[in-house]
XYZ file of C-alpha atoms in Angstrom:
673
model
C -0.377 0.190 0.135
C 1.282 3.617 -0.882
C 2.316 6.072 1.942
C -0.898 8.009 0.998
C -3.110 4.760 1.362
C -2.050 4.245 4.174
C -2.590 7.391 5.931
C -5.698 7.090 4.176
C -6.348 3.807 5.671
C -5.590 5.405 9.494
C -8.196 8.139 8.689
C -10.633 6.084 8.096
C -9.929 3.914 11.122
C -9.227 6.384 13.365
C -12.698 7.837 12.565
C -14.602 4.535 13.126
C -12.925 3.629 16.381
C -14.052 7.165 17.813
C -17.197 7.135 15.985
C -19.218 4.340 16.450
C -19.253 4.417 20.343
C -20.887 8.274 19.910
C -23.301 6.841 17.578
C -24.718 4.013 19.282
C -24.583 6.385 22.666
C -26.038 9.495 20.314
C -29.749 6.284 20.217
C -29.207 5.201 23.514
C -29.389 8.639 25.267
C -32.785 9.842 26.079
C -32.705 13.088 27.968
C -35.594 13.644 30.382
C -37.850 16.281 29.194
C -36.568 19.284 31.533
C -33.112 18.851 30.884
C -32.081 22.367 29.111
C -32.186 23.375 26.098
C -30.421 25.979 24.441
C -31.754 27.925 21.240
C -28.901 26.992 18.922
C -29.365 23.212 20.322
C -33.754 23.660 19.599
C -32.853 24.817 16.334
C -30.535 21.954 14.805
C -33.011 19.348 16.352
C -36.167 21.008 14.921
C -34.143 21.123 11.669
C -31.745 24.233 11.572
C -32.902 26.890 9.414
C -30.720 29.352 6.520
C -31.149 32.432 4.155
C -28.277 32.513 2.132
C -29.561 29.748 -0.384
C -32.582 31.488 -1.174
C -32.314 35.148 -0.018
C -35.216 34.567 2.806
C -35.239 31.683 5.611
C -36.152 28.786 5.085
C -35.386 25.123 6.463
C -32.391 23.118 5.100
C -33.912 20.649 4.142
C -36.016 23.178 1.977
C -33.177 24.829 0.521
C -32.292 24.094 -3.275
C -28.899 23.843 -2.464
C -26.736 21.700 -0.520
C -25.625 23.747 2.375
C -23.776 23.928 5.718
C -23.444 25.975 8.680
C -20.485 27.025 11.076
C -21.298 28.568 14.295
C -19.652 30.636 16.772
C -19.688 27.972 19.294
C -17.896 26.032 16.765
C -15.348 28.937 15.661
C -14.521 28.979 19.129
C -14.256 25.401 20.480
C -12.063 23.734 17.273
C -10.038 27.442 17.953
C -10.263 28.943 14.532
C -7.805 32.544 12.913
C -8.928 32.826 10.211
C -12.112 32.671 7.798
C -9.376 30.582 5.703
C -9.757 27.719 8.747
C -13.024 27.808 9.052
C -13.470 27.083 4.926
C -10.723 24.446 5.254
C -12.818 22.466 8.228
C -15.655 22.318 5.708
C -17.106 19.346 3.603
C -15.662 19.090 0.051
C -13.456 22.493 0.590
C -10.099 23.036 1.182
C -7.813 25.577 0.741
C -3.807 26.426 -0.362
C -1.838 29.701 0.945
C 1.334 30.458 -0.692
C 3.111 32.384 1.895
C 0.692 35.617 0.956
C -3.047 35.453 -0.251
C -5.202 32.254 0.908
C -7.023 30.342 -1.758
C -9.972 28.265 -1.726
C -10.742 25.232 -3.663
C -14.633 23.501 -3.752
C -15.524 20.458 -5.679
C -11.339 19.506 -6.665
C -11.429 23.446 -8.408
C -8.491 26.044 -7.520
C -6.036 26.935 -10.258
C -2.955 27.945 -8.331
C -3.463 31.715 -8.039
C -7.084 32.144 -9.120
C -7.768 35.111 -6.765
C -10.983 32.571 -5.465
C -12.540 34.712 -8.202
C -15.069 31.513 -8.724
C -16.626 32.201 -5.233
C -18.860 34.617 -4.178
C -18.488 36.315 -0.112
C -20.934 38.033 1.585
C -20.688 39.989 4.775
C -24.918 39.976 6.087
C -25.886 39.549 2.071
C -23.253 41.787 1.131
C -21.562 41.624 -1.445
C -17.248 41.736 -0.559
C -15.847 40.684 -4.035
C -13.991 43.720 -5.336
C -14.382 44.960 -8.135
C -10.585 45.265 -10.244
C -9.856 41.151 -9.522
C -13.017 39.432 -7.810
C -10.674 38.259 -5.279
C -12.620 36.901 -2.261
C -10.124 37.539 0.845
C -10.808 34.662 3.306
C -6.942 35.028 4.844
C -5.525 38.201 6.944
C -6.644 40.408 4.991
C -10.371 39.465 5.321
C -12.394 42.551 6.253
C -13.832 40.705 9.152
C -12.286 39.389 12.691
C -13.682 35.858 13.150
C -14.703 36.915 16.824
C -17.884 39.152 15.622
C -19.260 35.821 13.447
C -21.964 34.609 14.369
C -22.380 31.849 11.816
C -21.475 31.321 7.930
C -23.630 29.814 5.728
C -21.838 27.914 2.323
C -24.038 27.872 -0.502
C -22.810 24.664 -2.767
C -23.574 24.781 -5.660
C -24.198 27.930 -9.071
C -26.576 30.555 -7.429
C -25.586 32.792 -10.089
C -29.935 33.019 -10.312
C -30.063 35.337 -7.623
C -26.328 36.504 -6.882
C -25.383 36.919 -10.332
C -21.286 37.132 -11.080
C -18.544 34.844 -9.401
C -21.630 32.690 -7.631
C -20.023 30.029 -9.920
C -19.083 27.218 -7.212
C -21.441 28.353 -5.134
C -21.596 31.304 -2.375
C -20.369 31.820 1.857
C -22.529 34.523 3.401
C -20.728 34.802 6.618
C -23.501 36.490 8.749
C -22.174 38.964 11.991
C -23.109 38.852 15.988
C -25.581 42.203 16.830
C -24.988 43.717 19.980
C -27.566 41.623 21.919
C -25.350 39.090 21.647
C -22.339 40.908 23.594
C -24.556 43.527 26.219
C -21.547 45.302 26.716
C -17.626 45.618 26.234
C -15.766 42.921 25.573
C -11.776 42.724 25.778
C -9.648 40.016 23.584
C -6.052 38.787 23.259
C -3.877 36.093 22.252
C -0.641 34.857 21.552
C 0.955 32.390 19.574
C 3.815 31.025 18.094
C 5.994 33.099 15.110
C 5.396 36.138 17.422
C 1.995 36.320 16.809
C -0.169 38.456 18.864
C -3.739 39.831 18.248
C -6.153 42.106 20.258
C -9.774 43.098 19.646
C -11.626 45.292 21.935
C -15.405 45.222 21.523
C -19.105 46.914 22.308
C -22.437 46.068 21.982
C -26.039 46.695 23.481
C -29.738 47.039 22.448
C -31.187 49.435 24.570
C -34.784 50.910 25.995
C -35.550 52.718 22.431
C -34.382 49.748 20.423
C -31.307 51.093 18.243
C -28.645 48.253 18.764
C -25.042 48.643 18.178
C -22.428 46.623 17.570
C -18.464 48.421 17.244
C -15.420 46.246 17.240
C -11.480 47.206 16.182
C -9.103 44.560 16.079
C -5.269 44.555 15.393
C -2.626 41.771 14.351
C 0.879 41.115 14.205
C 2.854 38.525 13.149
C 6.731 37.996 12.284
C 6.169 34.788 10.993
C 8.562 32.056 9.953
C 12.067 34.071 10.415
C 13.571 31.282 7.881
C 11.714 29.615 5.177
C 13.952 27.463 3.157
C 13.238 27.040 -0.495
C 15.443 24.003 -2.006
C 15.518 26.174 -5.514
C 17.770 29.031 -4.410
C 20.271 26.920 -3.098
C 23.052 28.815 -3.514
C 25.399 31.221 -1.899
C 24.770 34.257 -4.180
C 20.518 33.548 -2.558
C 21.742 32.880 1.106
C 21.613 29.392 0.724
C 18.072 29.052 -0.250
C 17.351 30.623 3.219
C 14.473 33.622 3.551
C 15.010 35.882 6.688
C 12.277 37.206 8.590
C 10.278 37.435 4.993
C 6.967 36.623 6.492
C 5.751 39.555 8.217
C 2.013 40.264 8.483
C -0.099 42.487 9.635
C -3.903 44.489 9.850
C -6.443 46.265 12.015
C -10.041 46.504 11.021
C -12.878 47.643 12.036
C -16.375 47.055 12.110
C -19.865 48.687 13.004
C -22.887 48.259 12.776
C -26.703 49.895 14.012
C -29.940 48.480 13.932
C -32.697 50.608 14.626
C -36.458 50.152 13.600
C -36.532 48.670 10.039
C -33.257 50.575 9.360
C -29.490 48.734 9.362
C -26.205 50.781 8.908
C -23.119 48.899 9.301
C -19.488 48.879 7.799
C -16.430 47.440 7.775
C -12.429 48.582 7.505
C -8.893 46.456 7.331
C -5.409 47.819 5.942
C -3.399 44.295 6.007
C 0.453 44.321 5.122
C 2.060 41.459 3.853
C 6.118 40.233 3.457
C 6.761 37.447 0.228
C 9.306 35.422 1.055
C 9.076 32.972 -1.954
C 10.573 35.329 -4.640
C 7.741 35.633 -7.158
C 6.999 37.151 -10.169
C 11.076 36.368 -10.226
C 11.408 38.814 -7.709
C 15.243 38.922 -4.809
C 15.116 36.257 -3.272
C 15.494 37.057 0.134
C 14.448 40.948 0.343
C 12.138 41.665 2.898
C 10.915 45.223 1.040
C 9.375 42.845 -1.552
C 5.762 42.875 0.360
C 1.940 43.781 -0.692
C -0.803 45.881 0.787
C -4.614 45.444 1.040
C -7.076 47.604 1.836
C -11.315 47.358 1.932
C -13.569 49.187 2.832
C -17.572 49.312 2.403
C -20.893 50.879 3.963
C -24.147 49.282 3.426
C -27.703 50.778 4.276
C -30.566 48.661 4.634
C -34.366 49.021 4.927
C -36.160 45.888 5.613
C -40.242 45.856 6.047
C -42.859 43.376 6.291
C -46.141 44.789 5.144
C -48.371 42.653 6.248
C -50.291 39.880 3.572
C -49.140 42.198 1.462
C -45.019 42.055 1.010
C -41.877 41.828 2.180
C -39.759 44.555 0.693
C -35.664 44.959 1.421
C -33.896 47.974 -0.228
C -29.704 48.276 0.270
C -27.518 51.098 -1.120
C -23.951 50.257 -0.890
C -20.229 51.934 -1.284
C -17.141 50.306 -0.927
C -13.714 50.535 -1.596
C -10.295 48.536 -2.797
C -6.410 49.042 -2.687
C -3.939 47.305 -3.134
C -0.164 47.987 -3.521
C 2.517 45.589 -4.379
C 6.828 46.434 -4.141
C 8.801 44.380 -5.904
C 12.216 44.481 -5.671
C 14.061 43.121 -8.819
C 17.611 42.340 -9.880
C 18.057 44.305 -13.770
C 21.458 43.007 -13.960
C 22.586 41.528 -17.492
C 23.764 37.711 -16.551
C 27.153 38.487 -15.431
C 27.017 42.134 -14.563
C 26.809 44.196 -11.099
C 23.372 43.656 -9.889
C 20.926 46.567 -10.918
C 17.960 46.441 -7.965
C 15.188 48.219 -8.959
C 11.615 48.332 -7.189
C 8.913 47.953 -9.033
C 5.485 49.411 -8.286
C 1.789 47.403 -8.666
C -1.512 49.441 -7.685
C -5.002 48.823 -8.356
C -7.424 51.191 -7.278
C -11.588 50.696 -7.031
C -14.561 52.648 -5.780
C -18.537 51.478 -6.424
C -21.642 52.204 -5.723
C -24.279 50.090 -5.939
C -28.183 49.063 -5.016
C -30.189 46.368 -4.395
C -34.220 46.022 -4.316
C -36.246 43.120 -3.735
C -39.925 41.524 -2.717
C -41.268 38.657 -1.634
C -44.430 37.482 -1.629
C -46.548 34.319 -1.316
C -49.710 34.282 -3.315
C -51.773 31.384 -3.258
C -50.809 30.056 -0.635
C -48.345 27.170 -2.382
C -46.037 29.916 -4.493
C -43.606 32.576 -2.606
C -42.009 34.809 -4.885
C -39.362 36.394 -4.090
C -38.108 39.090 -7.407
C -35.575 41.839 -7.626
C -33.782 44.356 -9.253
C -29.853 45.477 -8.937
C -27.212 47.926 -9.926
C -23.645 48.605 -9.279
C -21.465 51.771 -10.866
C -17.461 50.732 -10.524
C -16.852 54.602 -10.961
C -12.906 53.812 -10.507
C -10.965 50.357 -11.883
C -7.666 52.006 -11.980
C -4.560 50.056 -12.584
C -0.867 51.232 -12.263
C 2.707 49.847 -12.365
C 5.542 51.283 -12.450
C 8.963 51.430 -11.768
C 11.727 54.114 -13.567
C 9.186 53.377 -16.910
C 5.885 53.595 -16.746
C 4.057 50.637 -17.708
C 0.177 50.650 -17.395
C -1.683 53.643 -16.510
C -4.889 52.523 -16.621
C -7.965 54.181 -15.657
C -11.394 52.744 -16.423
C -15.392 52.379 -15.719
C -18.491 50.188 -15.940
C -21.229 49.338 -15.044
C -23.944 46.550 -14.304
C -27.830 46.292 -14.046
C -29.949 42.366 -13.400
C -32.760 41.301 -12.952
C -33.947 38.336 -11.151
C -37.232 36.158 -9.880
C -37.841 32.597 -8.339
C -40.755 31.132 -7.232
C -40.939 28.435 -4.572
C -43.890 26.266 -5.708
C -45.717 23.510 -3.163
C -46.784 20.922 -5.486
C -48.086 18.858 -2.649
C -47.712 18.742 1.171
C -44.112 17.087 0.429
C -42.834 18.193 -2.832
C -41.420 21.593 -3.444
C -40.265 22.672 -7.255
C -38.082 25.865 -6.697
C -37.054 27.803 -9.835
C -35.812 31.020 -10.878
C -33.880 33.235 -13.178
C -31.696 36.148 -13.034
C -30.347 38.157 -16.205
C -27.347 40.661 -15.669
C -26.472 43.176 -18.378
C -22.664 44.416 -17.894
C -21.213 47.533 -20.264
C -18.138 45.431 -21.051
C -19.601 42.575 -22.318
C -23.076 42.627 -22.761
C -25.537 39.843 -21.414
C -25.782 36.995 -19.063
C -29.078 34.143 -18.397
C -28.959 32.428 -16.193
C -31.461 29.345 -14.609
C -31.408 27.220 -11.548
C -33.944 24.434 -10.833
C -34.820 22.394 -7.579
C -37.243 19.368 -6.965
C -37.454 18.360 -2.939
C -39.215 15.090 -2.506
C -39.884 14.331 1.517
C -41.406 11.444 1.675
C -41.136 10.859 5.108
C -40.701 13.738 7.485
C -36.856 13.318 8.692
C -35.608 11.751 4.901
C -35.546 14.427 1.814
C -34.261 14.141 -2.012
C -32.621 16.782 -3.747
C -33.060 17.464 -7.587
C -30.487 20.015 -8.996
C -29.574 22.368 -11.090
C -28.278 24.908 -12.279
C -25.849 27.736 -14.246
C -23.782 30.409 -14.103
C -20.933 32.956 -15.333
C -18.326 34.901 -14.256
C -17.805 37.902 -15.949
C -14.109 39.075 -17.211
C -12.272 41.130 -14.450
C -11.102 44.215 -14.791
C -7.535 42.849 -14.187
C -7.923 39.770 -17.091
C -9.631 42.640 -19.646
C -6.830 45.182 -19.333
C -3.747 44.843 -17.657
C -0.700 44.839 -19.569
C 3.277 46.189 -18.891
C 3.893 48.108 -21.974
C 3.921 44.680 -24.128
C 7.196 43.714 -22.817
C 5.824 40.495 -21.381
C 2.004 40.796 -21.718
C -1.282 42.504 -23.821
C -4.679 43.116 -22.474
C -7.666 41.451 -23.769
C -11.143 43.430 -24.174
C -13.165 41.052 -25.855
C -12.819 38.406 -23.380
C -16.127 36.497 -22.892
C -17.678 35.201 -19.349
C -17.520 32.126 -18.480
C -19.559 29.817 -17.996
C -21.082 26.490 -15.455
C -23.323 23.975 -15.573
C -24.372 21.776 -12.510
C -26.512 18.659 -11.828
C -26.718 17.331 -8.025
C -28.692 14.592 -6.746
C -28.457 15.180 -2.277
C -29.469 13.076 0.121
C -30.388 14.638 3.319
C -31.928 11.812 6.417
C -32.827 12.520 9.953
C -31.949 10.038 12.317
C -33.717 10.970 16.285
C -33.769 14.666 17.058
C -29.395 14.925 16.732
C -27.776 12.589 14.271
C -27.834 13.928 9.962
C -27.036 12.059 7.010
C -26.002 13.789 3.959
C -24.850 12.405 0.579
C -24.798 14.180 -2.391
C -23.254 13.512 -6.040
C -22.782 15.906 -8.531
C -21.237 16.685 -11.932
C -20.530 19.686 -14.047
C -18.859 21.293 -17.594
C -17.065 24.734 -17.370
C -16.355 26.563 -20.115
C -14.745 29.372 -21.761
C -12.262 29.560 -18.828
C -10.095 32.397 -19.065
C -6.923 31.236 -18.843
C -3.273 33.047 -18.956
C -1.771 31.793 -22.500
C 1.148 32.815 -24.713
C 0.039 34.185 -27.644
C 2.471 32.821 -30.598
C 1.771 35.646 -33.143
C 3.830 38.236 -30.435
C 5.015 36.339 -27.502
C 3.387 37.614 -25.332
C 1.451 36.196 -22.221
C -2.678 37.071 -22.800
C -6.207 36.198 -20.959
C -7.989 33.817 -23.323
C -11.181 31.957 -23.056
C -9.717 28.960 -24.159
C -10.127 25.821 -21.258
C -12.699 23.583 -20.463
C -13.587 21.305 -17.959
C -15.391 18.525 -16.650
C -16.004 17.375 -12.705
C -17.692 14.304 -10.615
C -17.596 13.849 -7.687
C -19.680 11.864 -4.325
C -20.175 13.908 -0.799
C -20.610 12.187 2.188
C -21.495 13.387 5.758
C -22.481 12.329 8.789
C -22.924 14.705 11.946
C -24.463 14.893 15.511
C -24.486 16.939 18.403
C -25.812 16.143 22.203
C -27.536 17.859 24.289
C -24.374 17.221 27.038
C -22.591 19.474 24.482
C -20.432 17.048 22.609
C -20.213 17.421 18.735
C -18.793 15.450 16.426
C -18.789 15.571 12.805
C -17.410 13.288 9.843
C -16.842 13.613 6.229
C -15.415 12.523 2.972
C -15.386 13.660 -0.824
C -14.546 12.043 -3.861
C -13.890 14.459 -6.591
C -12.438 14.302 -10.227
C -11.805 17.311 -12.245
C -10.812 17.494 -15.961
C -8.936 19.617 -18.378
C -11.226 18.329 -21.810
C -7.996 20.164 -23.720
C -5.406 17.557 -22.319
C -7.559 15.032 -20.936
C -5.405 15.729 -17.251
C -6.445 15.997 -13.709
C -6.439 19.559 -12.939
C -3.510 21.163 -10.750
C -4.082 21.674 -7.335
C -7.102 19.193 -7.355
C -6.611 16.309 -4.858
C -9.225 13.675 -5.217
C -10.195 12.311 -1.819
C -9.966 14.906 1.255
C -11.449 13.534 5.221
C -12.693 15.276 7.538
C -13.458 14.638 11.188
C -14.393 17.451 14.107
C -15.229 16.681 17.336
C -15.867 18.318 20.519
C -15.990 16.838 23.863
C -17.504 18.481 27.451
C -15.007 17.604 29.564
C -16.696 19.618 32.691
C -20.074 20.231 31.884
C -20.806 23.468 30.443
C -17.352 24.717 31.734
C -14.548 22.511 29.482
C -14.344 21.202 25.913
C -11.619 20.200 23.770
C -11.694 20.371 20.416
C -9.881 17.801 17.903
C -10.011 18.393 14.012
C -8.609 15.583 11.150
C -7.706 16.421 8.046
C -6.645 14.512 5.282
C -6.015 15.729 1.726
C -4.769 13.169 -1.039
C -1.873 13.999 -3.016
C -2.606 17.059 -5.961
C -0.274 18.136 -8.970
C 1.130 21.230 -9.340
C 1.421 24.017 -12.039
C 4.781 22.153 -13.291
C 3.060 18.351 -13.254
C 4.561 17.446 -10.502
C 3.144 15.817 -7.901
C 2.454 17.503 -4.141
C 2.061 14.830 -2.274
C -1.012 14.559 0.234
C -1.286 14.651 4.395
C -2.646 14.362 7.132
C -3.091 16.677 10.123
C -4.167 17.298 13.920
C -5.424 20.634 15.677
C -6.189 20.113 18.899
C -8.122 23.189 20.731
C -8.728 23.426 24.857
C -11.098 25.782 25.570
C -12.933 27.216 28.560
C -16.154 29.216 29.939
C -17.570 29.962 33.129
C -14.366 28.786 34.914
C -14.414 32.316 36.057
C -17.060 35.084 35.652
C -17.166 36.680 32.646
C -13.984 35.270 31.390
C -13.731 32.573 28.151
C -9.881 31.567 27.692
C -8.586 28.580 24.449
C -5.037 26.659 24.476
C -4.603 25.794 20.780
C -2.145 23.468 19.083
C -2.217 23.453 15.006
C -0.887 20.384 13.401
C 0.041 18.672 16.749
C 2.188 15.699 14.914
C 4.620 18.876 13.185
C 3.389 17.210 9.803
C 6.051 18.276 7.283
C 3.487 19.523 3.968
C 3.278 21.786 0.991
C 0.842 23.436 -1.330
C 1.513 23.356 -5.060
C 2.890 26.675 -6.000
C 1.594 28.974 -9.300
C 3.163 30.231 -12.500
C 4.687 33.232 -10.873
C 6.712 31.334 -8.794
C 9.886 29.328 -9.639
C 8.909 26.680 -6.188
C 6.841 23.672 -7.364
C 5.307 23.484 -4.356
C 5.625 25.451 -1.112
C 5.905 24.621 2.395
C 3.524 25.153 5.396
C 3.886 25.685 9.085
C 4.434 22.733 11.005
C 3.360 22.959 14.579
C 2.164 26.205 16.035
C -0.049 26.762 19.124
C -1.923 30.085 20.012
C -2.903 31.171 23.493
C -6.621 33.432 23.987
C -8.165 34.612 26.727
C -11.490 37.420 26.574
C -13.046 38.902 28.662
C -16.347 40.436 28.912
C -17.313 43.355 31.291
């Protein structure tokens, strides 16, 4: 048996040994009616609800997609530090880190360096993807402190029928806490390995006049690994492959939310600075001046009102800002000449405002219709690149409008047809119309089958359309068309008793006109073209259980095979197998909990065609509450067994794979005033 097969077998055996007695316990346990139930437990037992699948509240069994939910309680007890950590724990998801940004993979698709453009990221329904790269930031550059998250809703499958571009493989909606969840001041501090420190100060409350507010500010700093070794640079002129003090990461962020009557005003800001140790894009190795700066901000005003027995109305307007700045240190000397060091400066700045008007109406008792109109004005989409010369100074603007409608039709008491369509019109390329259909059948009270079909698109970004460097090595292509995807899914969901839930899902999709960076043989310049086609199939399995005692466990396995139809080969950075095990164990009732997380990923191909080994990671967190009044404490160990593993690099890296962090730790204290 291969090394990776052995690791996976060990994962399966360990999972069965752990879960078998737990599942047996769940069937034998019969708590008395007077046992205390938290609101979250009641929600789970009554079948949890989800908002993001249809833009209104519905049971997950009635949602036209396969849904995962992560709660604030899980975030604390598993010791998650970033949104990337959280998403990496979810069935079928995986992340890649190139020591600068985190990239998200779903259903076997994660092209190295694709900037997370094929997933739509929301905060309280507000779009977070920027208007230059359309990127969804999930690492330390994410706009929200994870301590402020109440729950995360993950909607799998194409959702352009409601959300438009980027909802290609799915939608992630991060729902924040409210002022009532804090009821005063909250202070948090943490320290960890690699000289990592973070502090947060928050205040939240709900007042007698109905006003509710939450404000919070955070600061984070990490020196990172002070000595990173890359064998590709192992020679005397490049410090024998050791990058020293080139892994620094810091940010500060702010978030505020006000609710009064039918109005909600919220906004966020993040400023993140990251040093790059990998010498990407051919920069000078072991130079700490190569770095990127990312800033994001938004302000969103929303009005919601239910006109009883008439219609529910939602209207929102928002202003958004994005700024990226990179300093890349190059040696422009010819071979054999003395060094000629030049700092190239690359930047992008975007501003946009948008509005949405939405109506929800129940008709003839069996129809629930949602319809809406959306407009976005990208009035600034600027890109620059220069050093001793100006290579790019491009100023653009664009706009789009969209109309959508969806009908949830209750054909029978146990049979629902959900059908929707949306048309988007872009000033850059024209229109795109995308439908979604779902037939949801529940032959028994706790048994549900979902037959799902959907189409989605991704609009070409300003970066893909207009970025060039004066035709030194690349050129623009303003004639790009949108990418498209067509997906078929079958989902089986089964509840057993009040606590146990199982999910089995199969999917098949075809993605066409994928935008790919290629070389034009006419002039040997790099250019983005619509040339690639991908086909994938997969099977997902998940079993989840929660007990009144606080014991929780979740196990999932995903098989996926994603093929490049042009070459007939498996895509790079596409693991065939993903397996995950999560357990929360109450060590002292309602006071001390242990969070155990096991993750297995099979081997992946790099962009250079070489194999990157699979790995098996263990994370452990000890979390306490109520031992001392108003104090929470946790201690976490990540990569407990110091597994040596790597993620595939991108085309801009000399390295075909990039080593990840070994054993790391974090201590955290949170005090509520």
